[in-house]
């Protein structure tokens, strides 16, 4: 099997696409072609070969990890003589804007929910925990939307605490990409899932610990497993611009869209606008906050210009 360990003292084992695909073993394909098409995000590439080569081996790995976590939980119960409720297994999905996090999260949700024991698998995005636009505007943070300071971190941590504690139901705010804002008084209820997938830009980020040693939780503290979607900066820019051009004639054309003003741009104007947004906001966020968290992930999925995953790096145990 073609398997490579990165030079030096890397904490990862790296696999070519073919080597990773071979680890599927006898994991069955449970998604039909039309389902795979529906799971794909705008301008992302997802077909049956990508699911078979990349996501079925990952599904197999996660099934082993979840089973091991459950055995450990039962061992602790036996040691303590307690009958605590089973804790949900939480998976984080991180990466840049336009890298395809949403597609990966949805594919994982669909595959994991088809395991033989039919687990309850829920998915939330951290977009719902952004501060409302009114708050961001008041604090002069609209140009920093997506940066760590634009999120209601205490609310997100309370949500994850409720999920891990088995409180029912835990509620996550809903975000609308059409109006580019959190929807007031609208929630998604998460009711004791077996597995919860949390997708977002900065979910693997940490902060500087307090000098007095007081406990300070990070979002990633709640994760049992984490995935980072990776691609080169020039490729990410191209994908972002392509997506912007498509949205210009689709979602942006809706008068209700926050970005409706962009729907009348010419091709050259649209490319220039998208490039400016990327350079001014998303690239800065990538450099300052997102990319530095890549090495904290348990699994790194490296995409090429075709959108397909070309290399997989799995953290050693």
PDB file of C-alpha atoms in Angstrom:
ATOM      1  CA  UNK A   1       0.000   0.000   0.000  1.00  0.00           C
ATOM      2  CA  UNK A   2       1.325   3.410  -0.947  1.00  0.00           C
ATOM      3  CA  UNK A   3       1.629   5.294   2.315  1.00  0.00           C
ATOM      4  CA  UNK A   4       4.005   8.093   3.175  1.00  0.00           C
ATOM      5  CA  UNK A   5       5.093   9.639   6.417  1.00  0.00           C
ATOM      6  CA  UNK A   6       5.924  13.324   6.016  1.00  0.00           C
ATOM      7  CA  UNK A   7       9.585  14.277   6.590  1.00  0.00           C
ATOM      8  CA  UNK A   8      10.812  15.032  10.064  1.00  0.00           C
ATOM      9  CA  UNK A   9       8.721  14.420  13.123  1.00  0.00           C
ATOM     10  CA  UNK A  10       5.311  14.907  11.499  1.00  0.00           C
ATOM     11  CA  UNK A  11       2.339  13.836  13.609  1.00  0.00           C
ATOM     12  CA  UNK A  12       0.573  12.705  10.405  1.00  0.00           C
ATOM     13  CA  UNK A  13       0.608   9.755   8.055  1.00  0.00           C
ATOM     14  CA  UNK A  14       0.030  10.908   4.477  1.00  0.00           C
ATOM     15  CA  UNK A  15      -1.820   8.885   1.863  1.00  0.00           C
ATOM     16  CA  UNK A  16      -2.225   9.309  -1.856  1.00  0.00           C
ATOM     17  CA  UNK A  17      -5.800   9.174  -3.116  1.00  0.00           C
ATOM     18  CA  UNK A  18      -5.333   5.571  -4.280  1.00  0.00           C
ATOM     19  CA  UNK A  19      -3.800   4.436  -1.000  1.00  0.00           C
ATOM     20  CA  UNK A  20      -6.601   6.049   1.010  1.00  0.00           C
ATOM     21  CA  UNK A  21      -9.280   4.575  -1.273  1.00  0.00           C
ATOM     22  CA  UNK A  22      -7.926   1.090  -0.592  1.00  0.00           C
ATOM     23  CA  UNK A  23      -8.783   1.529   3.090  1.00  0.00           C
ATOM     24  CA  UNK A  24     -12.479   1.406   2.260  1.00  0.00           C
ATOM     25  CA  UNK A  25     -12.307  -2.395   2.675  1.00  0.00           C
ATOM     26  CA  UNK A  26     -15.858  -3.770   2.575  1.00  0.00           C
ATOM     27  CA  UNK A  27     -17.636  -0.546   3.550  1.00  0.00           C
ATOM     28  CA  UNK A  28     -20.843  -0.539   1.483  1.00  0.00           C
ATOM     29  CA  UNK A  29     -21.902   2.333  -0.757  1.00  0.00           C
ATOM     30  CA  UNK A  30     -25.231   3.502   0.648  1.00  0.00           C
ATOM     31  CA  UNK A  31     -25.828   6.672  -1.394  1.00  0.00           C
ATOM     32  CA  UNK A  32     -27.452   6.731  -4.831  1.00  0.00           C
ATOM     33  CA  UNK A  33     -26.087   9.009  -7.598  1.00  0.00           C
ATOM     34  CA  UNK A  34     -29.017  11.426  -7.313  1.00  0.00           C
ATOM     35  CA  UNK A  35     -28.430  11.750  -3.561  1.00  0.00           C
ATOM     36  CA  UNK A  36     -24.768  12.554  -4.142  1.00  0.00           C
ATOM     37  CA  UNK A  37     -25.778  15.268  -6.616  1.00  0.00           C
ATOM     38  CA  UNK A  38     -28.126  16.868  -4.080  1.00  0.00           C
ATOM     39  CA  UNK A  39     -25.404  16.915  -1.416  1.00  0.00           C
ATOM     40  CA  UNK A  40     -23.045  18.921  -3.596  1.00  0.00           C
ATOM     41  CA  UNK A  41     -22.662  22.642  -2.927  1.00  0.00           C
ATOM     42  CA  UNK A  42     -22.591  25.300  -5.620  1.00  0.00           C
ATOM     43  CA  UNK A  43     -19.457  24.992  -7.758  1.00  0.00           C
ATOM     44  CA  UNK A  44     -18.125  22.077  -5.718  1.00  0.00           C
ATOM     45  CA  UNK A  45     -17.271  18.810  -7.430  1.00  0.00           C
ATOM     46  CA  UNK A  46     -18.715  15.689  -5.937  1.00  0.00           C
ATOM     47  CA  UNK A  47     -19.395  12.440  -7.742  1.00  0.00           C
ATOM     48  CA  UNK A  48     -19.610   8.778  -6.890  1.00  0.00           C
ATOM     49  CA  UNK A  49     -15.856   8.245  -7.286  1.00  0.00           C
ATOM     50  CA  UNK A  50     -15.137  10.966  -4.702  1.00  0.00           C
ATOM     51  CA  UNK A  51     -17.555   9.381  -2.234  1.00  0.00           C
ATOM     52  CA  UNK A  52     -16.156   5.890  -2.861  1.00  0.00           C
ATOM     53  CA  UNK A  53     -12.462   6.865  -2.769  1.00  0.00           C
ATOM     54  CA  UNK A  54     -12.497   9.448   0.026  1.00  0.00           C
ATOM     55  CA  UNK A  55     -15.641   9.431   2.125  1.00  0.00           C
ATOM     56  CA  UNK A  56     -16.324   5.705   2.423  1.00  0.00           C
ATOM     57  CA  UNK A  57     -12.868   5.057   3.940  1.00  0.00           C
ATOM     58  CA  UNK A  58     -13.458   8.029   6.254  1.00  0.00           C
ATOM     59  CA  UNK A  59     -16.852   6.610   7.204  1.00  0.00           C
ATOM     60  CA  UNK A  60     -15.186   3.302   8.048  1.00  0.00           C
ATOM     61  CA  UNK A  61     -12.535   5.039  10.154  1.00  0.00           C
ATOM     62  CA  UNK A  62     -15.163   7.051  12.028  1.00  0.00           C
ATOM     63  CA  UNK A  63     -17.216   3.929  12.719  1.00  0.00           C
ATOM     64  CA  UNK A  64     -14.159   2.415  14.400  1.00  0.00           C
ATOM     65  CA  UNK A  65     -13.461   5.598  16.371  1.00  0.00           C
ATOM     66  CA  UNK A  66     -17.061   5.942  17.547  1.00  0.00           C
ATOM     67  CA  UNK A  67     -17.156   2.291  18.623  1.00  0.00           C
ATOM     68  CA  UNK A  68     -13.896   2.758  20.541  1.00  0.00           C
ATOM     69  CA  UNK A  69     -15.264   5.893  22.237  1.00  0.00           C
ATOM     70  CA  UNK A  70     -18.381   4.001  23.267  1.00  0.00           C
ATOM     71  CA  UNK A  71     -16.304   1.174  24.729  1.00  0.00           C
ATOM     72  CA  UNK A  72     -14.253   3.686  26.698  1.00  0.00           C
ATOM     73  CA  UNK A  73     -17.421   5.341  27.965  1.00  0.00           C
ATOM     74  CA  UNK A  74     -18.815   1.988  29.134  1.00  0.00           C
ATOM     75  CA  UNK A  75     -15.502   1.199  30.837  1.00  0.00           C
ATOM     76  CA  UNK A  76     -15.668   4.480  32.740  1.00  0.00           C
ATOM     77  CA  UNK A  77     -19.272   3.758  33.714  1.00  0.00           C
ATOM     78  CA  UNK A  78     -18.184   0.397  35.089  1.00  0.00           C
ATOM     79  CA  UNK A  79     -15.326   1.951  37.000  1.00  0.00           C
ATOM     80  CA  UNK A  80     -17.489   4.693  38.531  1.00  0.00           C
ATOM     81  CA  UNK A  81     -20.591   2.574  38.954  1.00  0.00           C
ATOM     82  CA  UNK A  82     -22.698   5.212  37.188  1.00  0.00           C
ATOM     83  CA  UNK A  83     -25.417   5.080  34.562  1.00  0.00           C
ATOM     84  CA  UNK A  84     -24.778   8.364  32.755  1.00  0.00           C
ATOM     85  CA  UNK A  85     -26.514   8.933  29.442  1.00  0.00           C
ATOM     86  CA  UNK A  86     -24.419   8.169  26.373  1.00  0.00           C
ATOM     87  CA  UNK A  87     -22.523  11.231  25.149  1.00  0.00           C
ATOM     88  CA  UNK A  88     -22.792  12.308  21.497  1.00  0.00           C
ATOM     89  CA  UNK A  89     -19.725  11.946  19.293  1.00  0.00           C
ATOM     90  CA  UNK A  90     -18.910  15.394  17.882  1.00  0.00           C
ATOM     91  CA  UNK A  91     -17.052  15.903  14.590  1.00  0.00           C
ATOM     92  CA  UNK A  92     -15.663  19.302  13.578  1.00  0.00           C
ATOM     93  CA  UNK A  93     -15.211  20.332   9.939  1.00  0.00           C
ATOM     94  CA  UNK A  94     -12.978  23.375   9.316  1.00  0.00           C
ATOM     95  CA  UNK A  95     -11.328  25.170   6.407  1.00  0.00           C
ATOM     96  CA  UNK A  96     -11.336  28.289   4.282  1.00  0.00           C
ATOM     97  CA  UNK A  97     -14.229  30.040   2.616  1.00  0.00           C
ATOM     98  CA  UNK A  98     -15.021  28.324  -0.753  1.00  0.00           C
ATOM     99  CA  UNK A  99     -13.086  25.125   0.053  1.00  0.00           C
ATOM    100  CA  UNK A 100     -16.185  22.906   0.237  1.00  0.00           C
ATOM    101  CA  UNK A 101     -16.789  22.441   3.965  1.00  0.00           C
ATOM    102  CA  UNK A 102     -20.561  22.299   3.550  1.00  0.00           C
ATOM    103  CA  UNK A 103     -20.356  19.506   0.984  1.00  0.00           C
ATOM    104  CA  UNK A 104     -18.025  17.466   3.182  1.00  0.00           C
ATOM    105  CA  UNK A 105     -20.253  17.945   6.227  1.00  0.00           C
ATOM    106  CA  UNK A 106     -23.406  16.903   4.336  1.00  0.00           C
ATOM    107  CA  UNK A 107     -21.764  13.844   2.794  1.00  0.00           C
ATOM    108  CA  UNK A 108     -20.496  12.705   6.185  1.00  0.00           C
ATOM    109  CA  UNK A 109     -23.933  13.221   7.712  1.00  0.00           C
ATOM    110  CA  UNK A 110     -25.598  11.181   4.965  1.00  0.00           C
ATOM    111  CA  UNK A 111     -23.092   8.321   5.132  1.00  0.00           C
ATOM    112  CA  UNK A 112     -22.935   8.109   8.930  1.00  0.00           C
ATOM    113  CA  UNK A 113     -26.728   8.060   9.187  1.00  0.00           C
ATOM    114  CA  UNK A 114     -26.731   4.933   6.978  1.00  0.00           C
ATOM    115  CA  UNK A 115     -24.659   2.833   9.339  1.00  0.00           C
ATOM    116  CA  UNK A 116     -26.355  -0.488  10.248  1.00  0.00           C
ATOM    117  CA  UNK A 117     -27.321   0.770  13.720  1.00  0.00           C
ATOM    118  CA  UNK A 118     -28.916   3.861  12.067  1.00  0.00           C
ATOM    119  CA  UNK A 119     -27.473   6.530  14.355  1.00  0.00           C
ATOM    120  CA  UNK A 120     -29.107   9.935  14.687  1.00  0.00           C
ATOM    121  CA  UNK A 121     -26.707  12.338  12.979  1.00  0.00           C
ATOM    122  CA  UNK A 122     -27.279  16.102  13.181  1.00  0.00           C
ATOM    123  CA  UNK A 123     -25.419  18.936  11.468  1.00  0.00           C
ATOM    124  CA  UNK A 124     -25.007  22.563  12.523  1.00  0.00           C
ATOM    125  CA  UNK A 125     -22.939  25.360  11.038  1.00  0.00           C
ATOM    126  CA  UNK A 126     -21.374  28.075  13.122  1.00  0.00           C
ATOM    127  CA  UNK A 127     -22.869  30.721  10.792  1.00  0.00           C
ATOM    128  CA  UNK A 128     -25.894  30.797  13.076  1.00  0.00           C
ATOM    129  CA  UNK A 129     -23.674  31.959  15.924  1.00  0.00           C
ATOM    130  CA  UNK A 130     -22.478  35.057  14.095  1.00  0.00           C
ATOM    131  CA  UNK A 131     -23.618  38.245  15.742  1.00  0.00           C
ATOM    132  CA  UNK A 132     -26.576  39.832  13.887  1.00  0.00           C
ATOM    133  CA  UNK A 133     -25.634  42.407  11.279  1.00  0.00           C
ATOM    134  CA  UNK A 134     -27.024  45.192  13.464  1.00  0.00           C
ATOM    135  CA  UNK A 135     -24.529  44.290  16.174  1.00  0.00           C
ATOM    136  CA  UNK A 136     -21.652  43.884  13.716  1.00  0.00           C
ATOM    137  CA  UNK A 137     -22.430  47.269  12.148  1.00  0.00           C
ATOM    138  CA  UNK A 138     -22.620  48.948  15.558  1.00  0.00           C
ATOM    139  CA  UNK A 139     -19.257  47.480  16.530  1.00  0.00           C
ATOM    140  CA  UNK A 140     -17.729  48.287  13.114  1.00  0.00           C
ATOM    141  CA  UNK A 141     -17.218  44.571  12.398  1.00  0.00           C
ATOM    142  CA  UNK A 142     -19.043  44.059   9.084  1.00  0.00           C
ATOM    143  CA  UNK A 143     -15.703  43.933   7.274  1.00  0.00           C
ATOM    144  CA  UNK A 144     -14.593  41.349   9.847  1.00  0.00           C
ATOM    145  CA  UNK A 145     -17.563  39.028   9.403  1.00  0.00           C
ATOM    146  CA  UNK A 146     -16.285  35.470   9.678  1.00  0.00           C
ATOM    147  CA  UNK A 147     -13.356  36.503  11.867  1.00  0.00           C
ATOM    148  CA  UNK A 148     -13.392  35.071  15.415  1.00  0.00           C
ATOM    149  CA  UNK A 149     -14.583  38.347  16.975  1.00  0.00           C
ATOM    150  CA  UNK A 150     -17.728  38.316  14.805  1.00  0.00           C
ATOM    151  CA  UNK A 151     -19.114  35.212  16.538  1.00  0.00           C
ATOM    152  CA  UNK A 152     -21.090  34.984  19.749  1.00  0.00           C
ATOM    153  CA  UNK A 153     -18.594  32.538  21.198  1.00  0.00           C
ATOM    154  CA  UNK A 154     -20.270  32.242  24.628  1.00  0.00           C
ATOM    155  CA  UNK A 155     -23.524  31.221  22.930  1.00  0.00           C
ATOM    156  CA  UNK A 156     -21.729  28.616  20.805  1.00  0.00           C
ATOM    157  CA  UNK A 157     -19.940  27.202  23.834  1.00  0.00           C
ATOM    158  CA  UNK A 158     -23.235  27.044  25.770  1.00  0.00           C
ATOM    159  CA  UNK A 159     -24.805  25.166  22.867  1.00  0.00           C
ATOM    160  CA  UNK A 160     -21.992  22.609  22.720  1.00  0.00           C
ATOM    161  CA  UNK A 161     -22.057  22.220  26.503  1.00  0.00           C
ATOM    162  CA  UNK A 162     -25.798  21.499  26.352  1.00  0.00           C
ATOM    163  CA  UNK A 163     -25.286  18.923  23.601  1.00  0.00           C
ATOM    164  CA  UNK A 164     -22.490  17.145  25.455  1.00  0.00           C
ATOM    165  CA  UNK A 165     -24.497  17.217  28.691  1.00  0.00           C
ATOM    166  CA  UNK A 166     -27.472  15.589  26.960  1.00  0.00           C
ATOM    167  CA  UNK A 167     -29.817  18.494  27.648  1.00  0.00           C
ATOM    168  CA  UNK A 168     -32.827  18.334  25.383  1.00  0.00           C
ATOM    169  CA  UNK A 169     -33.290  20.007  23.169  1.00  0.00           C
ATOM    170  CA  UNK A 170     -30.257  22.207  22.543  1.00  0.00           C
ATOM    171  CA  UNK A 171     -31.023  25.085  20.174  1.00  0.00           C
ATOM    172  CA  UNK A 172     -28.808  26.638  17.500  1.00  0.00           C
ATOM    173  CA  UNK A 173     -29.716  29.881  15.687  1.00  0.00           C
ATOM    174  CA  UNK A 174     -30.472  29.769  11.951  1.00  0.00           C
ATOM    175  CA  UNK A 175     -28.487  31.826   9.456  1.00  0.00           C
ATOM    176  CA  UNK A 176     -29.829  32.927   6.053  1.00  0.00           C
ATOM    177  CA  UNK A 177     -27.299  33.302   3.256  1.00  0.00           C
ATOM    178  CA  UNK A 178     -29.964  35.091   1.233  1.00  0.00           C
ATOM    179  CA  UNK A 179     -30.293  38.004   3.646  1.00  0.00           C
ATOM    180  CA  UNK A 180     -26.746  37.500   4.974  1.00  0.00           C
ATOM    181  CA  UNK A 181     -27.914  37.590   8.577  1.00  0.00           C
ATOM    182  CA  UNK A 182     -29.024  35.538  11.552  1.00  0.00           C
ATOM    183  CA  UNK A 183     -32.780  34.967  11.462  1.00  0.00           C
ATOM    184  CA  UNK A 184     -34.427  36.424  14.587  1.00  0.00           C
ATOM    185  CA  UNK A 185     -36.288  33.935  16.776  1.00  0.00           C
ATOM    186  CA  UNK A 186     -35.588  30.991  14.470  1.00  0.00           C
ATOM    187  CA  UNK A 187     -33.780  27.912  15.721  1.00  0.00           C
ATOM    188  CA  UNK A 188     -32.776  24.398  14.856  1.00  0.00           C
ATOM    189  CA  UNK A 189     -33.295  21.940  17.705  1.00  0.00           C
ATOM    190  CA  UNK A 190     -30.649  19.304  18.383  1.00  0.00           C
ATOM    191  CA  UNK A 191     -32.143  16.540  20.492  1.00  0.00           C
ATOM    192  CA  UNK A 192     -29.565  14.071  21.821  1.00  0.00           C
ATOM    193  CA  UNK A 193     -27.948  12.955  18.557  1.00  0.00           C
ATOM    194  CA  UNK A 194     -25.596  10.001  18.457  1.00  0.00           C
ATOM    195  CA  UNK A 195     -23.287  12.085  16.254  1.00  0.00           C
ATOM    196  CA  UNK A 196     -23.147  15.848  15.765  1.00  0.00           C
ATOM    197  CA  UNK A 197     -21.195  17.475  12.933  1.00  0.00           C
ATOM    198  CA  UNK A 198     -20.141  21.092  13.529  1.00  0.00           C
ATOM    199  CA  UNK A 199     -18.975  22.952  10.412  1.00  0.00           C
ATOM    200  CA  UNK A 200     -17.315  26.357  10.417  1.00  0.00           C
ATOM    201  CA  UNK A 201     -14.321  28.515   9.531  1.00  0.00           C
ATOM    202  CA  UNK A 202     -12.762  28.880  12.950  1.00  0.00           C
ATOM    203  CA  UNK A 203     -13.923  25.809  14.857  1.00  0.00           C
ATOM    204  CA  UNK A 204     -10.355  24.589  15.475  1.00  0.00           C
ATOM    205  CA  UNK A 205      -9.089  27.896  16.801  1.00  0.00           C
ATOM    206  CA  UNK A 206      -7.741  28.352  20.305  1.00  0.00           C
ATOM    207  CA  UNK A 207      -6.892  31.471  22.228  1.00  0.00           C
ATOM    208  CA  UNK A 208      -4.195  32.464  24.654  1.00  0.00           C
ATOM    209  CA  UNK A 209      -4.821  30.715  27.993  1.00  0.00           C
ATOM    210  CA  UNK A 210      -5.237  32.890  31.097  1.00  0.00           C
ATOM    211  CA  UNK A 211      -2.170  33.287  33.273  1.00  0.00           C
ATOM    212  CA  UNK A 212      -3.998  32.208  36.416  1.00  0.00           C
ATOM    213  CA  UNK A 213      -4.694  28.752  34.983  1.00  0.00           C
ATOM    214  CA  UNK A 214      -8.473  29.179  35.085  1.00  0.00           C
ATOM    215  CA  UNK A 215     -10.477  26.914  32.817  1.00  0.00           C
ATOM    216  CA  UNK A 216     -11.213  28.456  29.423  1.00  0.00           C
ATOM    217  CA  UNK A 217     -13.039  26.208  26.935  1.00  0.00           C
ATOM    218  CA  UNK A 218     -12.502  26.293  23.192  1.00  0.00           C
ATOM    219  CA  UNK A 219     -14.947  25.020  20.599  1.00  0.00           C
ATOM    220  CA  UNK A 220     -12.502  22.276  19.617  1.00  0.00           C
ATOM    221  CA  UNK A 221     -12.453  20.988  23.208  1.00  0.00           C
ATOM    222  CA  UNK A 222     -15.852  19.452  22.478  1.00  0.00           C
ATOM    223  CA  UNK A 223     -14.705  17.596  19.351  1.00  0.00           C
ATOM    224  CA  UNK A 224     -13.969  13.899  19.316  1.00  0.00           C
ATOM    225  CA  UNK A 225     -12.649  14.092  15.761  1.00  0.00           C
ATOM    226  CA  UNK A 226     -11.868  16.964  13.398  1.00  0.00           C
ATOM    227  CA  UNK A 227     -11.415  17.394   9.641  1.00  0.00           C
ATOM    228  CA  UNK A 228      -9.647  20.269   7.859  1.00  0.00           C
ATOM    229  CA  UNK A 229     -10.341  20.903   4.156  1.00  0.00           C
ATOM    230  CA  UNK A 230      -7.233  22.328   2.506  1.00  0.00           C
ATOM    231  CA  UNK A 231      -6.356  23.864  -0.876  1.00  0.00           C
ATOM    232  CA  UNK A 232      -3.785  26.323  -2.192  1.00  0.00           C
ATOM    233  CA  UNK A 233      -4.569  30.040  -2.025  1.00  0.00           C
ATOM    234  CA  UNK A 234      -4.650  30.586  -5.790  1.00  0.00           C
ATOM    235  CA  UNK A 235      -7.112  27.740  -6.182  1.00  0.00           C
ATOM    236  CA  UNK A 236      -9.310  29.057  -3.375  1.00  0.00           C
ATOM    237  CA  UNK A 237      -9.411  32.499  -5.008  1.00  0.00           C
ATOM    238  CA  UNK A 238     -10.443  30.973  -8.336  1.00  0.00           C
ATOM    239  CA  UNK A 239     -13.213  28.960  -6.690  1.00  0.00           C
ATOM    240  CA  UNK A 240     -14.439  32.016  -4.792  1.00  0.00           C
ATOM    241  CA  UNK A 241     -14.589  34.139  -7.932  1.00  0.00           C
ATOM    242  CA  UNK A 242     -16.323  31.369  -9.905  1.00  0.00           C
ATOM    243  CA  UNK A 243     -18.913  30.998  -7.166  1.00  0.00           C
ATOM    244  CA  UNK A 244     -19.464  34.755  -7.053  1.00  0.00           C
ATOM    245  CA  UNK A 245     -20.063  34.853 -10.820  1.00  0.00           C
ATOM    246  CA  UNK A 246     -22.616  32.061 -10.548  1.00  0.00           C
ATOM    247  CA  UNK A 247     -24.388  33.697  -7.606  1.00  0.00           C
ATOM    248  CA  UNK A 248     -24.527  36.976  -9.526  1.00  0.00           C
ATOM    249  CA  UNK A 249     -27.059  35.438 -11.945  1.00  0.00           C
ATOM    250  CA  UNK A 250     -28.824  33.192  -9.406  1.00  0.00           C
ATOM    251  CA  UNK A 251     -29.174  34.047  -5.703  1.00  0.00           C
ATOM    252  CA  UNK A 252     -28.028  37.663  -6.091  1.00  0.00           C
ATOM    253  CA  UNK A 253     -30.793  38.305  -8.638  1.00  0.00           C
ATOM    254  CA  UNK A 254     -33.407  37.881  -5.897  1.00  0.00           C
ATOM    255  CA  UNK A 255     -34.423  41.380  -4.721  1.00  0.00           C
ATOM    256  CA  UNK A 256     -34.409  40.055  -1.151  1.00  0.00           C
ATOM    257  CA  UNK A 257     -30.741  39.155  -1.397  1.00  0.00           C
ATOM    258  CA  UNK A 258     -28.313  41.209   0.660  1.00  0.00           C
ATOM    259  CA  UNK A 259     -26.025  41.130  -2.405  1.00  0.00           C
ATOM    260  CA  UNK A 260     -28.690  42.082  -4.955  1.00  0.00           C
ATOM    261  CA  UNK A 261     -26.619  45.169  -5.859  1.00  0.00           C
ATOM    262  CA  UNK A 262     -24.023  42.858  -7.407  1.00  0.00           C
ATOM    263  CA  UNK A 263     -26.485  41.205  -9.801  1.00  0.00           C
ATOM    264  CA  UNK A 264     -26.060  43.923 -12.451  1.00  0.00           C
ATOM    265  CA  UNK A 265     -22.267  43.868 -12.524  1.00  0.00           C
ATOM    266  CA  UNK A 266     -20.500  43.055 -15.764  1.00  0.00           C
ATOM    267  CA  UNK A 267     -18.178  40.055 -15.863  1.00  0.00           C
ATOM    268  CA  UNK A 268     -15.104  42.246 -15.386  1.00  0.00           C
ATOM    269  CA  UNK A 269     -16.742  44.209 -12.563  1.00  0.00           C
ATOM    270  CA  UNK A 270     -17.869  40.997 -10.852  1.00  0.00           C
ATOM    271  CA  UNK A 271     -14.396  39.462 -11.034  1.00  0.00           C
ATOM    272  CA  UNK A 272     -12.846  42.648  -9.652  1.00  0.00           C
ATOM    273  CA  UNK A 273     -15.412  42.868  -6.847  1.00  0.00           C
ATOM    274  CA  UNK A 274     -15.032  39.222  -5.843  1.00  0.00           C
ATOM    275  CA  UNK A 275     -11.244  39.470  -5.917  1.00  0.00           C
ATOM    276  CA  UNK A 276     -11.353  42.576  -3.741  1.00  0.00           C
ATOM    277  CA  UNK A 277     -13.646  40.905  -1.183  1.00  0.00           C
ATOM    278  CA  UNK A 278     -11.424  37.841  -1.124  1.00  0.00           C
ATOM    279  CA  UNK A 279      -8.202  39.795  -0.701  1.00  0.00           C
ATOM    280  CA  UNK A 280      -9.585  42.290   1.825  1.00  0.00           C
ATOM    281  CA  UNK A 281     -11.490  39.865   4.032  1.00  0.00           C
ATOM    282  CA  UNK A 282     -11.282  36.147   3.334  1.00  0.00           C
ATOM    283  CA  UNK A 283      -7.572  35.912   2.593  1.00  0.00           C
ATOM    284  CA  UNK A 284      -6.733  37.917   5.709  1.00  0.00           C
ATOM    285  CA  UNK A 285      -8.957  35.663   7.816  1.00  0.00           C
ATOM    286  CA  UNK A 286      -7.360  32.596   6.228  1.00  0.00           C
ATOM    287  CA  UNK A 287      -3.855  33.799   7.083  1.00  0.00           C
ATOM    288  CA  UNK A 288      -4.618  35.081  10.573  1.00  0.00           C
ATOM    289  CA  UNK A 289      -7.125  32.577  11.908  1.00  0.00           C
ATOM    290  CA  UNK A 290      -8.026  29.607   9.717  1.00  0.00           C
ATOM    291  CA  UNK A 291      -4.813  28.218   8.223  1.00  0.00           C
ATOM    292  CA  UNK A 292      -2.907  28.283  11.549  1.00  0.00           C
ATOM    293  CA  UNK A 293      -5.416  25.729  12.888  1.00  0.00           C
ATOM    294  CA  UNK A 294      -4.797  23.173  10.135  1.00  0.00           C
ATOM    295  CA  UNK A 295      -2.251  21.190  12.155  1.00  0.00           C
ATOM    296  CA  UNK A 296      -4.770  20.795  14.989  1.00  0.00           C
ATOM    297  CA  UNK A 297      -7.050  18.613  12.846  1.00  0.00           C
ATOM    298  CA  UNK A 298      -7.170  14.837  13.137  1.00  0.00           C
ATOM    299  CA  UNK A 299      -7.566  14.537   9.369  1.00  0.00           C
ATOM    300  CA  UNK A 300      -6.479  16.897   6.573  1.00  0.00           C
ATOM    301  CA  UNK A 301      -8.115  16.517   3.154  1.00  0.00           C
ATOM    302  CA  UNK A 302      -6.022  18.243   0.485  1.00  0.00           C
ATOM    303  CA  UNK A 303      -7.898  19.332  -2.641  1.00  0.00           C
ATOM    304  CA  UNK A 304      -6.454  20.035  -6.064  1.00  0.00           C
ATOM    305  CA  UNK A 305      -7.600  22.554  -8.667  1.00  0.00           C
ATOM    306  CA  UNK A 306     -10.227  20.092  -9.947  1.00  0.00           C
ATOM    307  CA  UNK A 307     -11.982  20.197  -6.528  1.00  0.00           C
ATOM    308  CA  UNK A 308     -11.178  16.525  -6.006  1.00  0.00           C
ATOM    309  CA  UNK A 309      -9.240  15.411  -2.927  1.00  0.00           C
ATOM    310  CA  UNK A 310      -5.728  14.342  -3.930  1.00  0.00           C
ATOM    311  CA  UNK A 311      -4.067  13.632  -0.601  1.00  0.00           C
ATOM    312  CA  UNK A 312      -5.148  12.637   2.892  1.00  0.00           C
ATOM    313  CA  UNK A 313      -3.178  13.127   6.106  1.00  0.00           C
ATOM    314  CA  UNK A 314      -4.283  11.259   9.220  1.00  0.00           C
ATOM    315  CA  UNK A 315      -2.954  12.173  12.654  1.00  0.00           C
ATOM    316  CA  UNK A 316      -1.048   9.375  14.342  1.00  0.00           C
ATOM    317  CA  UNK A 317      -2.418   8.063  17.620  1.00  0.00           C
TER     318      UNK A 317
END
